[in-house]
Amino acid sequence: MAADDATPICEARNVSVAYDAQRLKFAIKDVSLTVRTGEIVAILGPSGCGKSTLLRSLIGLVQPTTGEVLAHGRPLVGIHPSVSLVFQSFALYPWLTVRENVEVALEDLGLAPAEAQGRVTRCIDLIGLEGFEEAYPKELSGGMKQRVGFARALARGPELLCMDEPFSALDVFTAESLRSEVYRLVTGGEGMAVSNDPGAAVKSVLIITHNIEEAAFLADRIVVMGTRPGHIRQVISNPLAHPRDYHTPPFQNLVQRLHDIIVSEQLPEDPEAAAGAFGPEIPSCEPVPHVHLGEVFGLMEILHDNGGAMDVFRLDGLTDYDFGHTLAVVKAGEMLDFLDTPKNRVVLTKIGAEFLDDDINARKTLLNQQLQKLGVFRYVVQMLKESKDARLPEEVVREELAVRLPTEDVDALTEAIIGWGRFGELLGYSADTEEIYLDQPVGEQGAAQVARAGEK
């Protein structure tokens, strides 16, 4: 795509998004960025640099704390009307077919039935979903689910197609295949229009990624972000002509240049620069296994019924888990001091036996105490205590964890932290606002909720 100099489709001017009461901690700070007609822009940076926050600010899903966002030169009110978003996590309705999931995108456009059906059919064909129109999401692979997401986004005929790490939930081979198809779609010129209305065509693309090669392969302009708080370090024009080849020296040189910029941010020479937003007294932050506490308690009951100690392989034979998952459950119990693992044996500890003998309220209190001994929970609690009303958007917590634990599956880790924290009434979570907050014991009603949570 070749950018033109017309009024930007969307623009951020000195935008900051704060997430504490005193506005001292920012997800992004003083960020300015324009996306113009006819260009592909990649926002590149490490996990935790506020890439998704910037994207959501640009399209109206997040309101800036300071600064302003413009749509076609006018202050943006509500959701940007000319934008579609492809989510990382597919975000499909499981009870709707492929065709019905795509049709959802057209509900508020006021199209005539024939035009709507034609547009849906063209998008399904364009993205390679022919033959799957009546399939449900549970019948689809991850790559096919993400194709539905692309078809749904294109069906609205957006001027700007936004993609928030659209390939990161896929395996390497599926991601590369779909990435190449999207590349041909957005750089080849054909196929982008999805209706007879010339205005209903993708004119620009904005992609969020932490993958350097992906940014170099797709984008005309690469916005490199830094962390703590999120800010724009450099904006680099991609000089490589289409079609692009990963293996050419110019491509590799660009990748190396981008890599050097990011590494200099992540590994600063000044130790004080790496201290982070919460100062030098940050708790150690070992991740917890991605298991449900109900699984831990069930395994503890098996041990209790077998004399309090078992060989790990024999214990695995009594579960329905694969061996790796059994080890993860054991590790979780060990981190909570409920289990010990001398050599190949798994032993119920004294505190673990006390837990099993307690009633639900006492269990809840004991678990709360044990959670607060774990560095990752102390870290999250510290963040919440320093925030407004002891609440933070889940996205902010996830991005902070990504900075501390860059090799972790942060989505799965955040889900585990929320689940464990809710079970022990240390943390709460609002699905409506997607916020994590500090919880307080709530008596018998809370105990009943904990008991139900443990069954899931």
PDB file of C-alpha atoms in Angstrom, residues 186-441:
ATOM      1  CA  VAL A 186      -3.248  -6.490   2.045  1.00  0.00           C
ATOM      2  CA  THR A 187      -0.407  -5.915  -0.408  1.00  0.00           C
ATOM      3  CA  GLY A 188      -1.827  -7.384  -3.613  1.00  0.00           C
ATOM      4  CA  GLY A 189      -4.630  -4.865  -4.051  1.00  0.00           C
ATOM      5  CA  GLU A 190      -7.166  -7.405  -5.240  1.00  0.00           C
ATOM      6  CA  GLY A 191      -9.855  -8.822  -3.053  1.00  0.00           C
ATOM      7  CA  MET A 192      -9.877  -6.085  -0.438  1.00  0.00           C
ATOM      8  CA  ALA A 193     -13.205  -4.593  -1.459  1.00  0.00           C
ATOM      9  CA  VAL A 194     -16.070  -6.552   0.053  1.00  0.00           C
ATOM     10  CA  SER A 195     -19.016  -4.752  -1.449  1.00  0.00           C
ATOM     11  CA  ASN A 196     -19.898  -2.799  -4.576  1.00  0.00           C
ATOM     12  CA  ASP A 197     -19.596   0.378  -2.527  1.00  0.00           C
ATOM     13  CA  PRO A 198     -16.063   1.673  -3.238  1.00  0.00           C
ATOM     14  CA  GLY A 199     -15.936   3.098   0.284  1.00  0.00           C
ATOM     15  CA  ALA A 200     -16.435  -0.323   1.835  1.00  0.00           C
ATOM     16  CA  ALA A 201     -12.858  -1.497   1.382  1.00  0.00           C
ATOM     17  CA  VAL A 202      -9.840  -1.813   3.635  1.00  0.00           C
ATOM     18  CA  LYS A 203      -7.572   1.132   2.981  1.00  0.00           C
ATOM     19  CA  SER A 204      -5.068   0.760   5.815  1.00  0.00           C
ATOM     20  CA  VAL A 205      -3.867  -1.844   8.312  1.00  0.00           C
ATOM     21  CA  LEU A 206      -2.632  -1.468  11.891  1.00  0.00           C
ATOM     22  CA  ILE A 207      -1.089  -4.563  13.443  1.00  0.00           C
ATOM     23  CA  ILE A 208       0.155  -5.081  16.998  1.00  0.00           C
ATOM     24  CA  THR A 209       3.008  -7.561  17.296  1.00  0.00           C
ATOM     25  CA  HIS A 210       6.031  -8.516  19.388  1.00  0.00           C
ATOM     26  CA  ASN A 211       7.438 -10.509  16.445  1.00  0.00           C
ATOM     27  CA  ILE A 212      10.210  -8.520  14.750  1.00  0.00           C
ATOM     28  CA  GLU A 213      10.177 -10.508  11.506  1.00  0.00           C
ATOM     29  CA  GLU A 214       6.402 -10.200  11.285  1.00  0.00           C
ATOM     30  CA  ALA A 215       6.646  -6.412  11.524  1.00  0.00           C
ATOM     31  CA  ALA A 216       9.393  -6.265   8.892  1.00  0.00           C
ATOM     32  CA  PHE A 217       7.470  -8.602   6.581  1.00  0.00           C
ATOM     33  CA  LEU A 218       4.093  -6.850   6.728  1.00  0.00           C
ATOM     34  CA  ALA A 219       4.538  -3.173   7.527  1.00  0.00           C
ATOM     35  CA  ASP A 220       5.342  -0.036   5.547  1.00  0.00           C
ATOM     36  CA  ARG A 221       6.010   1.840   8.790  1.00  0.00           C
ATOM     37  CA  ILE A 222       7.201   0.244  12.038  1.00  0.00           C
ATOM     38  CA  VAL A 223       6.518   1.964  15.366  1.00  0.00           C
ATOM     39  CA  VAL A 224       8.961   0.665  17.990  1.00  0.00           C
ATOM     40  CA  MET A 225       7.669   1.066  21.540  1.00  0.00           C
ATOM     41  CA  GLY A 226       9.525   1.044  24.837  1.00  0.00           C
ATOM     42  CA  THR A 227       8.346   0.213  28.332  1.00  0.00           C
ATOM     43  CA  ARG A 228       7.794   1.684  31.776  1.00  0.00           C
ATOM     44  CA  PRO A 229       5.703   3.527  30.773  1.00  0.00           C
ATOM     45  CA  GLY A 230       4.812   2.681  27.191  1.00  0.00           C
ATOM     46  CA  HIS A 231       6.253   5.232  24.787  1.00  0.00           C
ATOM     47  CA  ILE A 232       7.361   5.471  21.174  1.00  0.00           C
ATOM     48  CA  ARG A 233      11.114   5.034  20.800  1.00  0.00           C
ATOM     49  CA  GLN A 234      11.439   5.212  17.015  1.00  0.00           C
ATOM     50  CA  VAL A 235       9.317   5.151  13.882  1.00  0.00           C
ATOM     51  CA  ILE A 236      11.064   3.394  11.005  1.00  0.00           C
ATOM     52  CA  SER A 237       9.984   3.474   7.374  1.00  0.00           C
ATOM     53  CA  ASN A 238      10.346   0.077   5.763  1.00  0.00           C
ATOM     54  CA  PRO A 239      12.275   0.562   2.484  1.00  0.00           C
ATOM     55  CA  LEU A 240      11.883  -3.036   1.300  1.00  0.00           C
ATOM     56  CA  ALA A 241       9.888  -3.505  -1.888  1.00  0.00           C
ATOM     57  CA  HIS A 242       7.110  -6.063  -2.260  1.00  0.00           C
ATOM     58  CA  PRO A 243       7.135  -8.990  -2.456  1.00  0.00           C
ATOM     59  CA  ARG A 244       9.392  -9.448   0.570  1.00  0.00           C
ATOM     60  CA  ASP A 245      11.632 -12.399   1.289  1.00  0.00           C
ATOM     61  CA  TYR A 246      12.705 -13.344   4.821  1.00  0.00           C
ATOM     62  CA  HIS A 247      16.060 -14.651   3.582  1.00  0.00           C
ATOM     63  CA  THR A 248      17.429 -11.658   1.677  1.00  0.00           C
ATOM     64  CA  PRO A 249      20.266  -9.633   3.257  1.00  0.00           C
ATOM     65  CA  PRO A 250      18.260  -6.344   3.271  1.00  0.00           C
ATOM     66  CA  PHE A 251      15.430  -8.067   5.153  1.00  0.00           C
ATOM     67  CA  GLN A 252      17.843  -9.562   7.686  1.00  0.00           C
ATOM     68  CA  ASN A 253      19.564  -6.184   8.119  1.00  0.00           C
ATOM     69  CA  LEU A 254      16.229  -4.539   8.939  1.00  0.00           C
ATOM     70  CA  VAL A 255      15.391  -7.308  11.413  1.00  0.00           C
ATOM     71  CA  GLN A 256      18.773  -6.844  13.104  1.00  0.00           C
ATOM     72  CA  ARG A 257      18.257  -3.085  13.314  1.00  0.00           C
ATOM     73  CA  LEU A 258      14.856  -3.537  14.973  1.00  0.00           C
ATOM     74  CA  HIS A 259      16.282  -6.200  17.281  1.00  0.00           C
ATOM     75  CA  ASP A 260      19.060  -3.862  18.438  1.00  0.00           C
ATOM     76  CA  ILE A 261      16.565  -1.098  19.238  1.00  0.00           C
ATOM     77  CA  ILE A 262      14.408  -3.414  21.353  1.00  0.00           C
ATOM     78  CA  VAL A 263      17.326  -5.070  23.144  1.00  0.00           C
ATOM     79  CA  SER A 264      18.754  -1.688  24.132  1.00  0.00           C
ATOM     80  CA  GLU A 265      15.394  -0.949  25.796  1.00  0.00           C
ATOM     81  CA  GLN A 266      15.126  -4.301  27.572  1.00  0.00           C
ATOM     82  CA  LEU A 267      18.757  -4.410  28.743  1.00  0.00           C
ATOM     83  CA  PRO A 268      19.691  -0.811  29.592  1.00  0.00           C
ATOM     84  CA  GLU A 269      23.215  -0.114  30.762  1.00  0.00           C
ATOM     85  CA  ASP A 270      22.005   2.026  33.662  1.00  0.00           C
ATOM     86  CA  PRO A 271      20.801  -0.341  36.449  1.00  0.00           C
ATOM     87  CA  GLU A 272      18.451   2.325  37.784  1.00  0.00           C
ATOM     88  CA  ALA A 273      16.653   2.429  34.423  1.00  0.00           C
ATOM     89  CA  ALA A 274      15.739  -1.220  34.851  1.00  0.00           C
ATOM     90  CA  ALA A 275      14.259  -0.818  38.325  1.00  0.00           C
ATOM     91  CA  GLY A 276      10.751  -0.567  36.887  1.00  0.00           C
ATOM     92  CA  ALA A 277       7.633   1.328  37.765  1.00  0.00           C
ATOM     93  CA  PHE A 278       7.435  -0.021  41.311  1.00  0.00           C
ATOM     94  CA  GLY A 279      10.941   0.848  42.474  1.00  0.00           C
ATOM     95  CA  PRO A 280      13.732  -1.433  43.728  1.00  0.00           C
ATOM     96  CA  GLU A 281      11.673  -3.348  46.300  1.00  0.00           C
ATOM     97  CA  ILE A 282       9.903  -5.638  43.831  1.00  0.00           C
ATOM     98  CA  PRO A 283       9.084  -9.120  45.144  1.00  0.00           C
ATOM     99  CA  SER A 284      10.641 -12.111  43.439  1.00  0.00           C
ATOM    100  CA  CYS A 285       8.149 -13.320  40.869  1.00  0.00           C
ATOM    101  CA  GLU A 286       8.195 -17.084  40.285  1.00  0.00           C
ATOM    102  CA  PRO A 287       5.209 -18.087  38.092  1.00  0.00           C
ATOM    103  CA  VAL A 288       2.627 -20.522  39.369  1.00  0.00           C
ATOM    104  CA  PRO A 289       1.648 -23.609  37.342  1.00  0.00           C
ATOM    105  CA  HIS A 290      -1.348 -23.186  35.043  1.00  0.00           C
ATOM    106  CA  VAL A 291      -3.641 -25.556  36.962  1.00  0.00           C
ATOM    107  CA  HIS A 292      -6.910 -25.262  38.888  1.00  0.00           C
ATOM    108  CA  LEU A 293      -6.686 -25.393  42.668  1.00  0.00           C
ATOM    109  CA  GLY A 294      -9.523 -27.908  42.642  1.00  0.00           C
ATOM    110  CA  GLU A 295      -7.080 -30.281  40.928  1.00  0.00           C
ATOM    111  CA  VAL A 296      -4.519 -29.697  43.679  1.00  0.00           C
ATOM    112  CA  PHE A 297      -7.051 -30.389  46.403  1.00  0.00           C
ATOM    113  CA  GLY A 298      -8.287 -33.508  44.644  1.00  0.00           C
ATOM    114  CA  LEU A 299      -4.740 -34.842  44.387  1.00  0.00           C
ATOM    115  CA  MET A 300      -4.232 -34.084  48.083  1.00  0.00           C
ATOM    116  CA  GLU A 301      -7.344 -36.120  48.893  1.00  0.00           C
ATOM    117  CA  ILE A 302      -5.938 -39.057  46.913  1.00  0.00           C
ATOM    118  CA  LEU A 303      -2.734 -38.849  48.950  1.00  0.00           C
ATOM    119  CA  HIS A 304      -4.703 -38.613  52.194  1.00  0.00           C
ATOM    120  CA  ASP A 305      -6.682 -41.726  51.289  1.00  0.00           C
ATOM    121  CA  ASN A 306      -3.439 -43.593  50.561  1.00  0.00           C
ATOM    122  CA  GLY A 307      -1.611 -42.913  53.811  1.00  0.00           C
ATOM    123  CA  GLY A 308      -0.319 -39.419  52.996  1.00  0.00           C
ATOM    124  CA  ALA A 309       2.521 -40.437  50.668  1.00  0.00           C
ATOM    125  CA  MET A 310       2.798 -42.124  47.277  1.00  0.00           C
ATOM    126  CA  ASP A 311       5.253 -42.733  44.473  1.00  0.00           C
ATOM    127  CA  VAL A 312       4.670 -40.039  41.838  1.00  0.00           C
ATOM    128  CA  PHE A 313       4.209 -42.591  39.053  1.00  0.00           C
ATOM    129  CA  ARG A 314       1.636 -44.556  41.047  1.00  0.00           C
ATOM    130  CA  LEU A 315      -0.120 -41.306  41.917  1.00  0.00           C
ATOM    131  CA  ASP A 316      -0.198 -40.367  38.225  1.00  0.00           C
ATOM    132  CA  GLY A 317      -1.835 -43.696  37.452  1.00  0.00           C
ATOM    133  CA  LEU A 318      -4.753 -42.784  39.719  1.00  0.00           C
ATOM    134  CA  THR A 319      -5.438 -39.502  37.903  1.00  0.00           C
ATOM    135  CA  ASP A 320      -6.902 -38.766  34.490  1.00  0.00           C
ATOM    136  CA  TYR A 321      -4.051 -36.367  33.666  1.00  0.00           C
ATOM    137  CA  ASP A 322      -1.092 -36.876  31.399  1.00  0.00           C
ATOM    138  CA  PHE A 323       2.134 -37.122  33.378  1.00  0.00           C
ATOM    139  CA  GLY A 324       3.215 -33.561  32.643  1.00  0.00           C
ATOM    140  CA  HIS A 325      -0.026 -32.192  34.028  1.00  0.00           C
ATOM    141  CA  THR A 326       0.266 -34.374  37.130  1.00  0.00           C
ATOM    142  CA  LEU A 327       3.706 -32.872  37.754  1.00  0.00           C
ATOM    143  CA  ALA A 328       2.268 -29.353  37.324  1.00  0.00           C
ATOM    144  CA  VAL A 329      -0.452 -30.094  39.906  1.00  0.00           C
ATOM    145  CA  VAL A 330       2.147 -31.493  42.295  1.00  0.00           C
ATOM    146  CA  LYS A 331       4.324 -28.413  41.747  1.00  0.00           C
ATOM    147  CA  ALA A 332       1.377 -26.160  42.597  1.00  0.00           C
ATOM    148  CA  GLY A 333       0.766 -28.044  45.841  1.00  0.00           C
ATOM    149  CA  GLU A 334       4.451 -27.858  46.672  1.00  0.00           C
ATOM    150  CA  MET A 335       4.533 -24.081  46.136  1.00  0.00           C
ATOM    151  CA  LEU A 336       1.648 -23.748  48.597  1.00  0.00           C
ATOM    152  CA  ASP A 337       3.521 -25.933  51.127  1.00  0.00           C
ATOM    153  CA  PHE A 338       0.694 -28.472  51.016  1.00  0.00           C
ATOM    154  CA  LEU A 339       2.928 -31.103  49.403  1.00  0.00           C
ATOM    155  CA  ASP A 340       6.578 -32.151  49.538  1.00  0.00           C
ATOM    156  CA  THR A 341       8.488 -34.147  46.918  1.00  0.00           C
ATOM    157  CA  PRO A 342      11.424 -36.095  48.352  1.00  0.00           C
ATOM    158  CA  LYS A 343      12.938 -37.972  45.393  1.00  0.00           C
ATOM    159  CA  ASN A 344      10.113 -39.714  43.478  1.00  0.00           C
ATOM    160  CA  ARG A 345       7.592 -39.530  46.298  1.00  0.00           C
ATOM    161  CA  VAL A 346       4.807 -37.021  46.865  1.00  0.00           C
ATOM    162  CA  VAL A 347       4.070 -36.407  50.531  1.00  0.00           C
ATOM    163  CA  LEU A 348       1.181 -34.568  52.164  1.00  0.00           C
ATOM    164  CA  THR A 349       2.706 -32.014  54.544  1.00  0.00           C
ATOM    165  CA  LYS A 350       1.445 -31.192  58.009  1.00  0.00           C
ATOM    166  CA  ILE A 351      -0.102 -27.952  56.748  1.00  0.00           C
ATOM    167  CA  GLY A 352      -1.643 -29.846  53.833  1.00  0.00           C
ATOM    168  CA  ALA A 353      -3.237 -32.347  56.223  1.00  0.00           C
ATOM    169  CA  GLU A 354      -4.532 -29.470  58.358  1.00  0.00           C
ATOM    170  CA  PHE A 355      -6.057 -27.917  55.250  1.00  0.00           C
ATOM    171  CA  LEU A 356      -7.957 -31.107  54.418  1.00  0.00           C
ATOM    172  CA  ASP A 357      -9.250 -31.395  57.998  1.00  0.00           C
ATOM    173  CA  ASP A 358     -10.505 -27.786  58.107  1.00  0.00           C
ATOM    174  CA  ASP A 359     -13.975 -26.538  57.227  1.00  0.00           C
ATOM    175  CA  ILE A 360     -14.395 -24.322  54.157  1.00  0.00           C
ATOM    176  CA  ASN A 361     -13.888 -21.015  55.991  1.00  0.00           C
ATOM    177  CA  ALA A 362     -10.710 -22.200  57.680  1.00  0.00           C
ATOM    178  CA  ARG A 363      -9.457 -23.598  54.374  1.00  0.00           C
ATOM    179  CA  LYS A 364     -10.082 -20.248  52.758  1.00  0.00           C
ATOM    180  CA  THR A 365      -8.144 -18.418  55.469  1.00  0.00           C
ATOM    181  CA  LEU A 366      -5.216 -20.830  55.287  1.00  0.00           C
ATOM    182  CA  LEU A 367      -5.071 -20.663  51.507  1.00  0.00           C
ATOM    183  CA  ASN A 368      -5.157 -16.859  51.630  1.00  0.00           C
ATOM    184  CA  GLN A 369      -2.128 -16.927  53.929  1.00  0.00           C
ATOM    185  CA  GLN A 370      -0.237 -19.333  51.687  1.00  0.00           C
ATOM    186  CA  LEU A 371      -0.945 -17.296  48.560  1.00  0.00           C
ATOM    187  CA  GLN A 372       0.534 -14.216  50.175  1.00  0.00           C
ATOM    188  CA  LYS A 373       3.826 -16.079  50.609  1.00  0.00           C
ATOM    189  CA  LEU A 374       4.193 -16.470  46.829  1.00  0.00           C
ATOM    190  CA  GLY A 375       6.165 -13.741  45.092  1.00  0.00           C
ATOM    191  CA  VAL A 376       3.886 -13.460  42.066  1.00  0.00           C
ATOM    192  CA  PHE A 377       0.860 -12.826  44.317  1.00  0.00           C
ATOM    193  CA  ARG A 378       2.796 -10.334  46.450  1.00  0.00           C
ATOM    194  CA  TYR A 379       3.719  -8.546  43.229  1.00  0.00           C
ATOM    195  CA  VAL A 380       0.117  -8.369  42.016  1.00  0.00           C
ATOM    196  CA  VAL A 381      -1.138  -7.312  45.457  1.00  0.00           C
ATOM    197  CA  GLN A 382       1.507  -4.580  45.579  1.00  0.00           C
ATOM    198  CA  MET A 383       0.375  -3.260  42.190  1.00  0.00           C
ATOM    199  CA  LEU A 384      -3.252  -3.255  43.315  1.00  0.00           C
ATOM    200  CA  LYS A 385      -2.495  -1.474  46.594  1.00  0.00           C
ATOM    201  CA  GLU A 386      -0.785   1.312  44.657  1.00  0.00           C
ATOM    202  CA  SER A 387      -3.694   1.738  42.228  1.00  0.00           C
ATOM    203  CA  LYS A 388      -6.981   3.609  42.397  1.00  0.00           C
ATOM    204  CA  ASP A 389      -9.546   1.773  44.560  1.00  0.00           C
ATOM    205  CA  ALA A 390      -7.189  -1.240  44.639  1.00  0.00           C
ATOM    206  CA  ARG A 391      -8.341  -2.145  41.098  1.00  0.00           C
ATOM    207  CA  LEU A 392      -6.514  -2.523  37.803  1.00  0.00           C
ATOM    208  CA  PRO A 393      -7.519  -3.548  34.293  1.00  0.00           C
ATOM    209  CA  GLU A 394      -6.621  -7.177  33.673  1.00  0.00           C
ATOM    210  CA  GLU A 395      -4.633  -6.031  30.641  1.00  0.00           C
ATOM    211  CA  VAL A 396      -2.367  -3.850  32.805  1.00  0.00           C
ATOM    212  CA  VAL A 397      -1.653  -6.709  35.218  1.00  0.00           C
ATOM    213  CA  ARG A 398      -0.984  -9.033  32.303  1.00  0.00           C
ATOM    214  CA  GLU A 399       1.433  -6.580  30.691  1.00  0.00           C
ATOM    215  CA  GLU A 400       3.315  -6.027  33.969  1.00  0.00           C
ATOM    216  CA  LEU A 401       3.662  -9.796  34.386  1.00  0.00           C
ATOM    217  CA  ALA A 402       4.898 -10.067  30.810  1.00  0.00           C
ATOM    218  CA  VAL A 403       7.710  -7.634  31.583  1.00  0.00           C
ATOM    219  CA  ARG A 404       8.738  -9.598  34.687  1.00  0.00           C
ATOM    220  CA  LEU A 405       8.267 -13.037  33.125  1.00  0.00           C
ATOM    221  CA  PRO A 406       8.974 -12.646  29.396  1.00  0.00           C
ATOM    222  CA  THR A 407       9.194 -16.397  28.682  1.00  0.00           C
ATOM    223  CA  GLU A 408       5.847 -17.255  30.295  1.00  0.00           C
ATOM    224  CA  ASP A 409       2.475 -17.827  28.667  1.00  0.00           C
ATOM    225  CA  VAL A 410       1.161 -14.696  30.364  1.00  0.00           C
ATOM    226  CA  ASP A 411      -2.478 -15.234  29.385  1.00  0.00           C
ATOM    227  CA  ALA A 412      -2.512 -18.671  31.040  1.00  0.00           C
ATOM    228  CA  LEU A 413      -0.565 -17.354  34.035  1.00  0.00           C
ATOM    229  CA  THR A 414      -2.973 -14.458  34.539  1.00  0.00           C
ATOM    230  CA  GLU A 415      -5.918 -16.854  34.353  1.00  0.00           C
ATOM    231  CA  ALA A 416      -4.289 -19.053  37.009  1.00  0.00           C
ATOM    232  CA  ILE A 417      -3.541 -16.083  39.271  1.00  0.00           C
ATOM    233  CA  ILE A 418      -7.128 -14.866  39.044  1.00  0.00           C
ATOM    234  CA  GLY A 419      -8.472 -18.369  39.720  1.00  0.00           C
ATOM    235  CA  TRP A 420      -6.213 -19.017  42.697  1.00  0.00           C
ATOM    236  CA  GLY A 421      -6.739 -15.511  44.054  1.00  0.00           C
ATOM    237  CA  ARG A 422     -10.540 -15.764  43.846  1.00  0.00           C
ATOM    238  CA  PHE A 423     -10.495 -19.194  45.482  1.00  0.00           C
ATOM    239  CA  GLY A 424      -8.561 -17.813  48.459  1.00  0.00           C
ATOM    240  CA  GLU A 425     -10.488 -14.516  48.481  1.00  0.00           C
ATOM    241  CA  LEU A 426      -7.256 -12.632  48.034  1.00  0.00           C
ATOM    242  CA  LEU A 427      -8.216 -11.278  44.605  1.00  0.00           C
ATOM    243  CA  GLY A 428     -11.507 -10.549  42.896  1.00  0.00           C
ATOM    244  CA  TYR A 429     -12.321 -10.208  39.225  1.00  0.00           C
ATOM    245  CA  SER A 430     -15.088  -8.345  37.412  1.00  0.00           C
ATOM    246  CA  ALA A 431     -15.963  -9.865  34.037  1.00  0.00           C
ATOM    247  CA  ASP A 432     -18.020  -6.750  33.214  1.00  0.00           C
ATOM    248  CA  THR A 433     -15.128  -4.303  33.557  1.00  0.00           C
ATOM    249  CA  GLU A 434     -12.311  -6.846  33.055  1.00  0.00           C
ATOM    250  CA  GLU A 435     -10.668  -5.590  36.246  1.00  0.00           C
ATOM    251  CA  ILE A 436      -8.744  -7.379  38.984  1.00  0.00           C
ATOM    252  CA  TYR A 437      -9.171  -6.063  42.533  1.00  0.00           C
ATOM    253  CA  LEU A 438      -8.195  -6.836  46.115  1.00  0.00           C
ATOM    254  CA  ASP A 439     -10.838  -8.947  47.832  1.00  0.00           C
ATOM    255  CA  GLN A 440     -11.916  -9.301  51.450  1.00  0.00           C
ATOM    256  CA  PRO A 441     -13.348 -12.360  53.229  1.00  0.00           C
TER     257      PRO A 441
END
